[in-house]
Amino acid sequence: MEDLETRCASLRTEIAAAEAQLTKLKRELHEAEGAALRAQSQKTASANATTGQRTKSKWPLHGEEYRRYGRQMIVPQFGLQGQLKLRDAKVLIVGAGGLGCPAALYLAGAGVGTIGLVDGDTVEASNLHRQVLHRSRNVGKLKVDSAIEYLRELNPHPTYIAHQAHLTPREAPDIFKDYDLILDCTDNPATRYLISDTAVLLGKPLVSASALRTEGQLMVLNNPPQPPGDKTGGPCYRCVFPKPPPANSVTSCADGGILGPVVGTMGVLQASEAIKVLTSAGESVEATPPSLLIFSAYSSPQFRTIKLRSRRPNCAVCSAEATVTLESVRSGSMDYVFFCGTVDPADILSPEERISPSEYGNVDSAGAQRHIIDVREKVQFDICSLENSINIPMSTILASAYSAPTLDADEPKRLPSWLPPEVAHESNKPIYVVCRQGNDSQTVVRKLKELGLDHGGERPVVDIKGGFRSWREQVDPDWPDY
Amino acid sequence: MSTFQIHYFASASTYTGRNTESLPAPLPLSSLFDTLEAKYPGIKEKVLSSCSISLGDEYVDLVSDGEKSGNEGLLIQGGDEVAIIPPVSSG
């Protein structure tokens, strides 16, 4: 057994070394190919200069590029001019996840000259169903490196720039200034406002998209990118959503779920909009009015377009009354985390009101009388659940949390309809509450106590600390890690 | 009775538990949030306060902090379509 483990460890080391060597060789090859291309074009250029003749080598693109990009170059809206504009363009993609991967894939394929990618995350197995540039073997690797590895194999012509950290207000202006167009492919409100503000202040158009579960949104913002105060400029993210959503209502893909093709669709649409913006730049085309596209995969119609207004007259960034400046972004006096709010840490219960998964495991195997309430959503309960547990989804509990309180304070509290009668009436049985991570369970323990189910402290109502995540670590390693 | 159709997206659909429904028309646009609040207590603060709203295929402004939105007098008519569009930030 020990021998095998040593063997595995040494193989892993060998593979890592070989991969590092391969990466190094590929980079060297890429640089050598680039140098060869430049040398070749210089040679032909000087040859042409000497002979003074117009030869085929004076075509603006290399032979390989005509073959590679021909199918898009014969599209009338695109053409040779479109190709040349893409080649000269520098696009920054913030986020190398579900949106950034497909967007980068198509922009690299189309031949955008410089593509920058910003992300500080590493690839996880749960990313692979939708983040199409990352491959199973790259789990654990930085997303930007994993993505660029794929893009380089797809198209070696563009220059790829890796920004291996999450975007911060301090660095955003310096990163953005070198690019012509920004794609917002991120996953949280604070970064969305930061990206929009920085894009406006530096005069960069912004293609913004988002997705959750079965829905997505897409907007082309700050287009045309006129200076703040100029009413002819396109609206920014703040013009459309001046107030951030309450922090505790923000759902991530990890919590809410996401279908791969839904977020993929949004990322591909971003690439399409990016190509439109880049190839029309400089022409006096009639500006396309700004709009918000909503994709809802399970609705009919699946696509809706809402016409947006022009810049908001009192917008904090792009109006004449603007208060946000590059300096306030950089210095942190525009505090994005504060602006968007934070969710209070969920440690709302005292130690006596909590029980560890291993302690509950003992209660469980002793076969003690009890109620175990699982407050995950039904779809998660259906994936895996504890024997005899009762499913009361958090959303059901919250939805009724706002019903009008009884006017008469003396009237006994009416129990909510989601509470099964046996839980309410079998008051000799303790109540255990469990959820996925151990946050919602605490909220529900509070709620059950407010409803008087603990009989003034006589009946234990406790939460299982750390939820099923800790359950897997402490009790059941086979518990599905979805 | 005349009605208009209201569509709920993202967190609005989670909160109301539905994607769409019919509500009685005509309704002044300025009363929309209160009408929804009466039907779905808490929705104003938890969802609507940060939402975009569209009437037909146009964005309309319902910012309630006293400033002029330009939509004060708008009336939602029978047959109209209204959409509640919360900002989705994940991706």
Coordinates of C-alpha atoms in Angstrom, one line a residue:
Chain A
M1 CA 0.0 0.0 0.0
E2 CA 2.8 2.4 1.0
D3 CA 4.7 1.4 -2.1
L4 CA 1.8 2.2 -4.3
E5 CA 1.3 5.6 -2.6
T6 CA 4.9 6.4 -3.1
R7 CA 4.7 5.3 -6.7
C8 CA 1.6 7.5 -7.2
A9 CA 3.3 10.5 -5.6
S10 CA 6.4 10.1 -7.8
L11 CA 4.3 9.7 -10.9
R12 CA 2.4 12.9 -10.0
T13 CA 5.7 14.7 -9.6
E14 CA 7.0 13.4 -12.9
I15 CA 3.7 14.4 -14.7
A16 CA 3.9 17.9 -13.2
A17 CA 7.5 18.3 -14.3
A18 CA 6.7 17.0 -17.8
E19 CA 3.7 19.3 -18.0
A20 CA 5.8 22.3 -16.9
Q21 CA 8.4 21.4 -19.5
L22 CA 5.7 21.0 -22.2
T23 CA 4.2 24.4 -21.3
K24 CA 7.7 26.0 -21.5
L25 CA 8.3 24.4 -24.9
K26 CA 4.9 25.5 -26.2
R27 CA 5.6 29.1 -25.1
E28 CA 9.0 29.0 -26.7
L29 CA 7.4 27.6 -29.9
H30 CA 4.8 30.3 -29.8
E31 CA 7.5 33.0 -29.4
A32 CA 9.6 31.5 -32.2
E33 CA 6.6 31.3 -34.5
G34 CA 5.8 34.9 -33.8
A35 CA 9.4 35.9 -34.5
A36 CA 9.4 33.9 -37.7
L37 CA 6.2 35.6 -38.9
R38 CA 7.6 39.0 -38.2
A39 CA 10.9 38.1 -39.9
Q40 CA 9.0 36.8 -42.9
S41 CA 6.9 39.9 -43.3
Q42 CA 9.9 42.2 -42.9
K43 CA 11.7 40.3 -45.5
T44 CA 8.8 40.5 -48.0
A45 CA 8.2 44.2 -47.1
S46 CA 11.9 45.0 -47.8
A47 CA 11.8 42.9 -50.9
N48 CA 8.8 44.8 -52.1
A49 CA 10.5 48.1 -51.3
T50 CA 13.5 47.2 -53.4
T51 CA 11.5 46.0 -56.4
G52 CA 8.8 48.6 -55.9
Q53 CA 6.3 46.1 -57.3
R54 CA 2.9 45.3 -55.9
T55 CA 3.1 41.6 -55.2
K56 CA 0.7 39.2 -53.4
S57 CA 2.7 39.6 -50.2
K58 CA 1.4 43.1 -50.0
W59 CA -2.0 41.7 -49.0
P60 CA -2.7 43.0 -45.5
L61 CA -3.1 39.5 -44.0
H62 CA -1.0 36.4 -44.1
G63 CA -2.0 33.5 -46.3
E64 CA -2.9 31.4 -43.3
E65 CA -5.1 34.2 -42.0
Y66 CA -7.2 34.3 -45.2
R67 CA -7.8 30.6 -44.8
R68 CA -8.6 30.9 -41.1
Y69 CA -10.9 34.0 -41.2
G70 CA -12.3 33.6 -44.8
R71 CA -15.7 32.5 -43.7
Q72 CA -16.3 35.6 -41.6
M73 CA -14.6 37.9 -44.0
I74 CA -17.1 37.2 -46.7
V75 CA -20.0 38.3 -44.5
P76 CA -21.0 41.7 -45.9
Q77 CA -21.4 43.3 -42.4
F78 CA -17.8 42.2 -41.5
G79 CA -15.5 42.1 -44.5
L80 CA -11.8 42.6 -44.8
Q81 CA -12.1 45.9 -42.9
G82 CA -13.8 44.1 -40.0
Q83 CA -11.0 41.6 -39.9
L84 CA -8.3 44.3 -39.8
K85 CA -10.2 46.2 -37.1
L86 CA -10.4 43.0 -35.0
R87 CA -6.6 42.4 -35.5
D88 CA -5.9 45.9 -34.2
A89 CA -8.3 45.6 -31.3
K90 CA -7.5 45.0 -27.6
V91 CA -10.3 43.4 -25.6
L92 CA -10.3 42.8 -21.8
I93 CA -12.4 40.0 -20.5
V94 CA -13.0 40.2 -16.8
G95 CA -13.8 36.8 -15.4
A96 CA -12.7 33.5 -17.0
G97 CA -15.8 31.5 -16.0
G98 CA -19.2 30.6 -17.5
L99 CA -19.4 33.8 -19.5
G100 CA -15.8 34.6 -20.1
C101 CA -14.9 31.2 -21.5
P102 CA -17.3 31.2 -24.4
A103 CA -16.8 34.9 -25.0
A104 CA -13.0 34.5 -25.1
L105 CA -13.3 31.4 -27.3
Y106 CA -15.2 33.2 -30.1
L107 CA -13.2 36.4 -29.9
A108 CA -9.9 34.5 -30.1
G109 CA -11.3 32.3 -32.9
A110 CA -12.3 35.5 -34.7
G111 CA -8.8 36.9 -34.5
V112 CA -9.0 39.8 -32.0
G113 CA -5.4 41.0 -31.8
T114 CA -5.0 41.2 -28.1
I115 CA -7.1 39.5 -25.5
G116 CA -6.6 40.1 -21.8
L117 CA -8.2 37.8 -19.2
V118 CA -8.7 38.8 -15.5
D119 CA -9.4 36.1 -12.9
G120 CA -7.8 35.0 -9.6
D121 CA -9.7 31.8 -9.2
T122 CA -8.5 28.3 -9.9
V123 CA -10.5 25.7 -11.9
E124 CA -12.8 23.4 -9.9
A125 CA -14.6 20.3 -11.0
S126 CA -17.9 22.0 -10.5
N127 CA -16.9 24.6 -13.2
L128 CA -16.4 22.1 -16.0
H129 CA -20.0 21.7 -17.2
R130 CA -20.1 25.3 -18.4
Q131 CA -16.7 26.9 -18.4
V132 CA -15.7 25.4 -21.8
L133 CA -12.1 26.5 -21.9
H134 CA -11.2 24.5 -18.8
R135 CA -10.4 20.8 -19.1
S136 CA -10.5 18.1 -16.5
R137 CA -6.8 17.9 -16.3
N138 CA -6.6 21.6 -15.4
V139 CA -8.5 21.4 -12.2
G140 CA -6.5 23.3 -9.6
K141 CA -4.8 25.5 -12.2
L142 CA -5.4 29.2 -12.4
K143 CA -8.4 29.9 -14.7
V144 CA -6.6 32.5 -16.8
D145 CA -3.7 30.1 -17.5
S146 CA -6.0 27.2 -18.2
A147 CA -8.1 29.4 -20.6
I148 CA -5.1 30.8 -22.4
E149 CA -3.6 27.4 -22.9
Y150 CA -6.8 26.4 -24.8
L151 CA -7.0 29.7 -26.7
R152 CA -3.4 29.4 -27.9
E153 CA -4.1 25.9 -29.3
L154 CA -7.2 27.3 -31.0
N155 CA -5.6 30.4 -32.5
P156 CA -1.9 31.2 -32.0
H157 CA -2.1 34.6 -33.7
P158 CA -3.6 36.8 -31.0
T159 CA -1.5 38.1 -28.1
Y160 CA -2.9 36.7 -24.8
I161 CA -2.4 38.6 -21.6
A162 CA -3.0 36.9 -18.2
H163 CA -4.0 39.1 -15.3
Q164 CA -3.8 36.5 -12.5
A165 CA -5.8 38.2 -9.8
H166 CA -9.3 39.4 -9.1
L167 CA -10.0 42.9 -10.2
T168 CA -9.5 45.4 -7.5
P169 CA -10.5 49.1 -7.5
R170 CA -6.9 50.1 -7.0
E171 CA -5.7 48.3 -10.1
A172 CA -8.7 48.4 -12.4
P173 CA -7.9 51.8 -14.1
D174 CA -4.3 50.8 -14.9
I175 CA -5.5 47.5 -16.4
F176 CA -8.4 48.9 -18.3
K177 CA -6.5 51.8 -19.9
D178 CA -4.6 49.6 -22.3
Y179 CA -7.8 48.0 -23.8
D180 CA -10.4 49.3 -26.3
L181 CA -13.4 47.3 -25.1
I182 CA -14.3 45.6 -21.8
L183 CA -16.4 42.5 -21.3
D184 CA -18.0 42.1 -17.9
C185 CA -18.1 38.3 -17.3
T186 CA -18.0 38.5 -13.5
D187 CA -20.3 37.1 -10.8
N188 CA -21.0 39.8 -8.1
P189 CA -22.6 43.2 -7.8
A190 CA -19.6 45.0 -6.4
T191 CA -17.3 44.1 -9.3
R192 CA -20.1 44.9 -11.8
Y193 CA -20.3 48.5 -10.5
L194 CA -16.5 48.8 -10.4
I195 CA -16.2 47.6 -14.0
S196 CA -18.9 49.9 -15.3
D197 CA -17.5 52.9 -13.4
T198 CA -14.0 52.4 -14.6
A199 CA -15.1 51.8 -18.2
V200 CA -17.1 55.0 -18.2
L201 CA -14.3 57.1 -16.6
L202 CA -11.7 55.7 -19.1
G203 CA -14.1 56.0 -22.1
K204 CA -14.3 52.3 -22.9
P205 CA -17.5 50.7 -24.2
L206 CA -18.7 47.7 -22.0
V207 CA -20.4 44.5 -23.0
S208 CA -22.1 43.2 -19.8
A209 CA -23.8 39.9 -19.3
S210 CA -25.0 37.7 -16.4
A211 CA -26.8 34.4 -15.9
L212 CA -28.4 32.4 -13.2
R213 CA -30.3 29.1 -13.3
T214 CA -32.2 29.3 -16.6
E215 CA -32.0 33.1 -17.3
G216 CA -29.5 35.6 -18.6
Q217 CA -29.2 39.3 -19.2
L218 CA -27.1 41.2 -21.8
M219 CA -26.4 44.9 -22.3
V220 CA -24.0 47.0 -24.3
L221 CA -23.2 49.9 -22.0
N222 CA -21.3 53.2 -22.4
N223 CA -21.6 52.9 -26.2
P224 CA -20.7 55.4 -27.6
P225 CA -18.2 56.0 -24.8
Q226 CA -18.6 59.7 -24.4
P227 CA -17.1 61.5 -21.4
P228 CA -19.3 61.9 -18.3
G229 CA -21.8 64.6 -18.7
D230 CA -22.2 64.1 -22.4
K231 CA -25.8 63.1 -23.0
T232 CA -25.0 61.5 -26.3
G233 CA -23.0 58.7 -24.6
G234 CA -24.6 55.4 -23.9
P235 CA -26.0 54.6 -20.4
C236 CA -23.9 52.8 -17.9
Y237 CA -24.7 49.9 -15.4
R238 CA -25.7 52.5 -12.8
C239 CA -28.2 54.1 -15.2
V240 CA -30.0 50.8 -15.5
F241 CA -29.6 49.5 -12.0
P242 CA -28.9 52.6 -9.8
K243 CA -29.4 50.6 -6.6
P244 CA -27.6 47.4 -5.9
P245 CA -29.8 44.4 -4.8
P246 CA -30.0 43.7 -1.0
A247 CA -26.8 41.7 -0.2
N248 CA -28.8 38.8 1.3
S249 CA -30.9 38.5 -1.9
V250 CA -27.9 37.9 -4.2
T251 CA -27.7 34.4 -5.3
S252 CA -24.5 32.8 -6.8
C253 CA -24.3 30.0 -9.3
A254 CA -23.0 27.8 -6.5
D255 CA -26.1 28.3 -4.5
G256 CA -28.8 28.9 -7.1
G257 CA -27.4 26.7 -9.9
I258 CA -26.8 27.4 -13.6
L259 CA -27.4 25.5 -16.8
G260 CA -24.3 25.4 -19.0
P261 CA -26.0 26.4 -22.3
V262 CA -27.8 29.3 -20.7
V263 CA -24.6 31.0 -19.5
G264 CA -22.9 29.8 -22.6
T265 CA -25.5 31.6 -24.8
M266 CA -24.9 34.8 -22.9
G267 CA -21.2 34.6 -23.3
V268 CA -21.5 33.9 -27.0
L269 CA -23.8 36.9 -27.4
Q270 CA -21.2 39.0 -25.6
A271 CA -18.7 37.9 -28.2
S272 CA -21.1 38.8 -31.0
E273 CA -21.8 42.3 -29.5
A274 CA -18.1 42.8 -29.0
I275 CA -17.4 42.1 -32.7
K276 CA -20.2 44.5 -33.6
V277 CA -18.8 47.3 -31.4
L278 CA -15.2 46.8 -32.6
T279 CA -15.9 46.5 -36.3
S280 CA -18.2 49.5 -36.4
A281 CA -15.9 51.8 -34.4
G282 CA -14.9 54.9 -36.3
E283 CA -17.7 54.6 -38.8
S284 CA -20.6 57.0 -38.8
V285 CA -23.1 54.3 -38.4
E286 CA -26.4 55.2 -36.9
A287 CA -25.9 54.3 -33.2
T288 CA -27.9 51.3 -32.2
P289 CA -30.2 52.3 -29.3
P290 CA -29.2 50.8 -26.0
S291 CA -31.2 47.7 -24.9
L292 CA -31.4 45.1 -22.3
L293 CA -31.8 41.6 -23.7
I294 CA -33.4 39.0 -21.4
F295 CA -32.9 35.3 -22.2
S296 CA -35.2 32.9 -20.3
A297 CA -34.7 29.4 -21.6
Y298 CA -37.9 28.0 -20.0
S299 CA -40.2 30.8 -21.0
S300 CA -42.0 31.7 -24.2
P301 CA -40.8 33.8 -25.9
Q302 CA -37.3 32.9 -24.8
F303 CA -35.8 36.3 -25.8
R304 CA -37.2 39.8 -24.9
T305 CA -35.6 43.1 -25.6
I306 CA -36.2 46.1 -23.5
K307 CA -35.3 49.5 -24.9
L308 CA -33.2 51.4 -22.4
R309 CA -33.1 55.1 -21.8
S310 CA -30.2 57.3 -22.4
R311 CA -27.9 58.3 -19.6
R312 CA -29.7 59.0 -16.3
P313 CA -29.6 62.8 -15.6
N314 CA -28.3 62.3 -12.0
C315 CA -26.1 59.2 -12.6
A316 CA -23.3 59.1 -10.1
V317 CA -20.7 58.3 -12.8
C318 CA -21.8 59.3 -16.3
S319 CA -23.9 62.4 -15.8
A320 CA -23.0 66.0 -15.4
E321 CA -23.7 65.5 -11.7
A322 CA -21.2 62.7 -11.4
T323 CA -19.5 62.2 -8.0
V324 CA -17.4 59.1 -8.8
T325 CA -14.0 59.8 -10.3
L326 CA -11.0 57.7 -11.2
E327 CA -9.3 59.0 -8.1
S328 CA -12.2 58.0 -5.8
V329 CA -12.2 54.5 -7.4
R330 CA -8.5 54.1 -7.0
S331 CA -8.3 55.4 -3.5
G332 CA -11.2 53.4 -2.2
S333 CA -13.3 56.4 -1.2
M334 CA -15.8 54.9 -3.6
D335 CA -16.3 51.8 -1.5
Y336 CA -17.9 49.1 -3.6
V337 CA -18.2 46.5 -0.9
F338 CA -20.0 49.0 1.3
F339 CA -22.1 50.3 -1.5
C340 CA -23.4 46.7 -2.3
G341 CA -23.5 45.7 1.4
T342 CA -22.4 42.5 3.0
V343 CA -24.2 39.6 4.4
D344 CA -23.8 39.3 8.2
P345 CA -21.9 36.2 9.2
A346 CA -24.5 33.7 10.1
D347 CA -23.2 32.9 13.6
I348 CA -26.4 34.0 15.2
L349 CA -26.9 31.1 17.6
S350 CA -25.2 30.5 20.9
P351 CA -23.1 27.3 21.3
E352 CA -25.9 25.6 23.3
E353 CA -28.2 26.0 20.4
R354 CA -25.9 24.1 18.1
I355 CA -24.7 20.5 17.7
S356 CA -21.8 19.2 15.6
P357 CA -22.5 16.7 12.8
S358 CA -20.6 13.9 14.7
E359 CA -22.7 14.6 17.8
Y360 CA -25.8 14.3 15.7
G361 CA -24.4 11.1 14.2
N362 CA -24.3 9.7 17.7
V363 CA -27.9 10.8 18.4
D364 CA -28.9 9.2 15.1
S365 CA -27.3 5.8 15.7
A366 CA -28.7 5.7 19.3
G367 CA -32.1 5.9 17.6
A368 CA -33.3 8.7 19.9
Q369 CA -36.8 10.2 19.3
R370 CA -36.5 13.4 17.3
H371 CA -37.5 15.5 14.4
I372 CA -34.9 16.4 11.8
I373 CA -35.8 19.2 9.4
D374 CA -33.8 19.7 6.2
V375 CA -34.3 23.3 4.9
R376 CA -32.5 22.9 1.6
E377 CA -34.6 23.5 -1.6
K378 CA -36.5 20.4 -2.7
V379 CA -34.4 19.9 -5.8
Q380 CA -31.3 19.5 -3.5
F381 CA -33.3 17.3 -1.0
D382 CA -34.1 15.0 -3.9
I383 CA -30.4 14.5 -4.7
C384 CA -29.7 13.2 -1.2
S385 CA -31.3 13.3 2.2
L386 CA -31.2 11.8 5.6
E387 CA -33.6 9.0 6.5
N388 CA -36.8 10.3 8.2
S389 CA -35.8 13.9 7.6
I390 CA -38.6 16.4 6.8
N391 CA -38.0 18.8 3.9
I392 CA -39.2 22.4 4.5
P393 CA -37.4 24.5 1.9
M394 CA -36.0 27.8 3.1
S395 CA -37.8 29.7 0.3
T396 CA -41.2 28.4 1.6
I397 CA -40.3 29.6 5.1
L398 CA -39.0 33.0 3.9
A399 CA -42.0 33.6 1.7
S400 CA -44.4 33.4 4.7
A401 CA -42.0 35.3 6.9
Y402 CA -43.6 38.6 5.8
S403 CA -47.2 37.7 6.4
A404 CA -49.0 40.3 8.6
P405 CA -48.4 39.8 12.3
T406 CA -51.5 39.1 14.5
L407 CA -52.8 42.4 15.6
D408 CA -53.8 41.2 19.1
A409 CA -50.7 40.6 21.1
D410 CA -52.5 38.3 23.5
E411 CA -53.7 36.0 20.8
P412 CA -51.6 32.9 20.7
K413 CA -49.3 32.7 17.7
R414 CA -50.8 30.9 14.8
L415 CA -48.4 28.3 13.5
P416 CA -47.5 28.7 9.8
S417 CA -48.9 26.3 7.2
W418 CA -45.4 25.0 6.3
L419 CA -45.0 23.5 9.7
P420 CA -46.1 19.8 9.8
P421 CA -48.5 19.2 12.7
E422 CA -46.4 16.4 14.2
V423 CA -43.4 18.8 14.6
A424 CA -45.7 21.3 16.4
H425 CA -47.5 18.8 18.6
E426 CA -45.0 16.1 19.5
S427 CA -43.3 18.4 22.0
N428 CA -41.3 15.6 23.7
K429 CA -39.1 15.2 20.6
P430 CA -36.2 17.6 20.1
I431 CA -35.9 19.4 16.7
Y432 CA -32.7 19.3 14.7
V433 CA -32.4 21.7 11.7
V434 CA -29.9 21.0 8.9
C435 CA -29.0 22.8 5.6
R436 CA -26.2 22.7 3.0
Q437 CA -23.6 25.0 4.7
G438 CA -25.0 25.7 8.1
N439 CA -26.3 29.2 7.6
D440 CA -30.0 28.8 6.8
S441 CA -30.4 26.2 9.6
Q442 CA -29.5 28.9 12.1
T443 CA -32.1 31.3 10.7
V444 CA -34.7 28.6 10.9
V445 CA -33.8 27.6 14.5
R446 CA -34.4 31.3 15.4
K447 CA -37.7 31.3 13.6
L448 CA -38.9 28.1 15.3
K449 CA -38.0 29.6 18.6
E450 CA -39.9 32.8 17.8
L451 CA -42.9 30.6 17.1
G452 CA -42.6 29.2 20.6
L453 CA -41.7 25.6 19.6
D454 CA -39.0 25.4 22.2
H455 CA -41.6 25.7 25.0
G456 CA -39.6 28.4 26.8
G457 CA -36.3 26.4 26.5
E458 CA -37.7 23.0 27.7
R459 CA -37.6 21.4 24.2
P460 CA -34.2 21.5 22.4
V461 CA -34.3 23.2 19.0
V462 CA -30.8 23.1 17.6
D463 CA -29.0 23.4 14.3
I464 CA -26.4 21.0 12.9
K465 CA -23.2 23.1 12.7
G466 CA -21.7 23.5 9.2
G467 CA -24.6 21.6 7.6
F468 CA -24.0 18.8 5.1
R469 CA -20.7 20.2 4.2
S470 CA -19.4 19.3 7.7
W471 CA -21.5 16.2 7.7
R472 CA -19.5 14.9 4.8
E473 CA -16.2 15.8 6.6
Q474 CA -17.2 14.4 10.0
V475 CA -19.6 11.6 9.5
D476 CA -20.2 10.4 5.9
P477 CA -17.5 10.9 3.3
D478 CA -19.8 9.3 0.7
W479 CA -22.3 12.1 1.1
P480 CA -22.7 13.6 -2.5
D481 CA -20.6 16.7 -2.9
Y482 CA -22.8 18.4 -5.4
Chain B
M1 CA -62.6 42.7 -16.5
S2 CA -59.6 44.3 -18.2
T3 CA -56.2 43.0 -17.2
F4 CA -52.5 43.5 -17.9
Q5 CA -49.8 40.8 -17.9
I6 CA -46.9 41.0 -15.6
H7 CA -43.8 38.9 -16.0
Y8 CA -41.4 38.2 -13.1
F9 CA -37.7 37.4 -13.8
A10 CA -34.9 36.0 -11.7
S11 CA -35.4 36.8 -7.9
A12 CA -38.8 38.4 -8.6
S13 CA -40.0 35.0 -10.0
T14 CA -38.5 33.2 -7.0
Y15 CA -40.2 35.6 -4.6
T16 CA -43.6 35.4 -6.1
G17 CA -43.4 31.8 -7.0
R18 CA -44.5 32.4 -10.6
N19 CA -43.2 33.6 -13.9
T20 CA -46.2 35.6 -15.0
E21 CA -49.8 36.5 -14.0
S22 CA -52.7 38.8 -14.9
L23 CA -53.5 41.8 -12.8
P24 CA -56.5 44.2 -13.1
A25 CA -56.1 47.2 -15.4
P26 CA -56.0 50.1 -15.7
L27 CA -53.4 50.7 -12.9
P28 CA -51.3 53.9 -12.5
L29 CA -47.7 52.9 -12.9
S30 CA -47.0 54.8 -9.6
S31 CA -49.2 52.3 -7.8
L32 CA -47.6 49.2 -9.2
F33 CA -45.2 48.6 -6.3
D34 CA -47.9 49.1 -3.7
T35 CA -50.2 46.7 -5.5
L36 CA -47.4 44.1 -5.6
E37 CA -46.5 44.7 -2.0
A38 CA -50.1 44.1 -0.9
K39 CA -50.0 40.8 -2.8
Y40 CA -46.5 39.7 -1.9
P41 CA -45.6 41.3 1.5
G42 CA -41.9 42.3 1.7
I43 CA -41.3 42.3 -2.1
K44 CA -40.8 46.0 -2.3
E45 CA -37.8 46.1 0.0
K46 CA -36.3 42.7 -0.9
V47 CA -36.8 42.7 -4.6
L48 CA -38.4 45.7 -6.3
S49 CA -36.2 48.4 -4.8
S50 CA -33.3 47.4 -7.1
C51 CA -35.3 46.3 -10.1
S52 CA -35.7 47.6 -13.6
I53 CA -39.3 47.8 -14.8
S54 CA -40.5 47.7 -18.4
L55 CA -43.9 48.7 -19.8
G56 CA -44.4 47.3 -23.2
D57 CA -40.9 47.1 -24.5
E58 CA -39.7 50.3 -22.9
Y59 CA -37.7 50.8 -19.7
V60 CA -39.7 52.9 -17.2
D61 CA -38.4 54.7 -14.2
L62 CA -40.0 54.1 -10.9
V63 CA -37.3 55.5 -8.6
S64 CA -39.2 56.5 -5.5
D65 CA -36.8 58.8 -3.7
G66 CA -38.6 61.9 -4.7
E67 CA -36.9 62.8 -7.9
K68 CA -38.9 63.3 -11.1
S69 CA -38.8 60.1 -13.2
G70 CA -40.8 61.4 -16.1
N71 CA -43.2 58.5 -15.7
E72 CA -45.5 60.0 -13.0
G73 CA -48.7 60.0 -15.1
L74 CA -48.3 56.7 -16.9
L75 CA -51.2 54.3 -16.7
I76 CA -50.9 50.6 -17.3
Q77 CA -53.7 49.7 -19.7
G78 CA -55.6 46.5 -20.3
G79 CA -53.5 44.2 -22.6
D80 CA -50.2 45.9 -21.6
E81 CA -47.2 43.8 -20.7
V82 CA -45.1 44.7 -17.7
A83 CA -41.8 43.1 -16.7
I84 CA -40.0 43.1 -13.3
I85 CA -36.3 42.7 -14.1
P86 CA -34.0 42.3 -11.1
P87 CA -30.3 42.8 -11.6
V88 CA -28.7 39.3 -12.1
S89 CA -25.1 39.5 -11.1
S90 CA -23.8 36.0 -11.3
G91 CA -22.3 34.4 -14.3

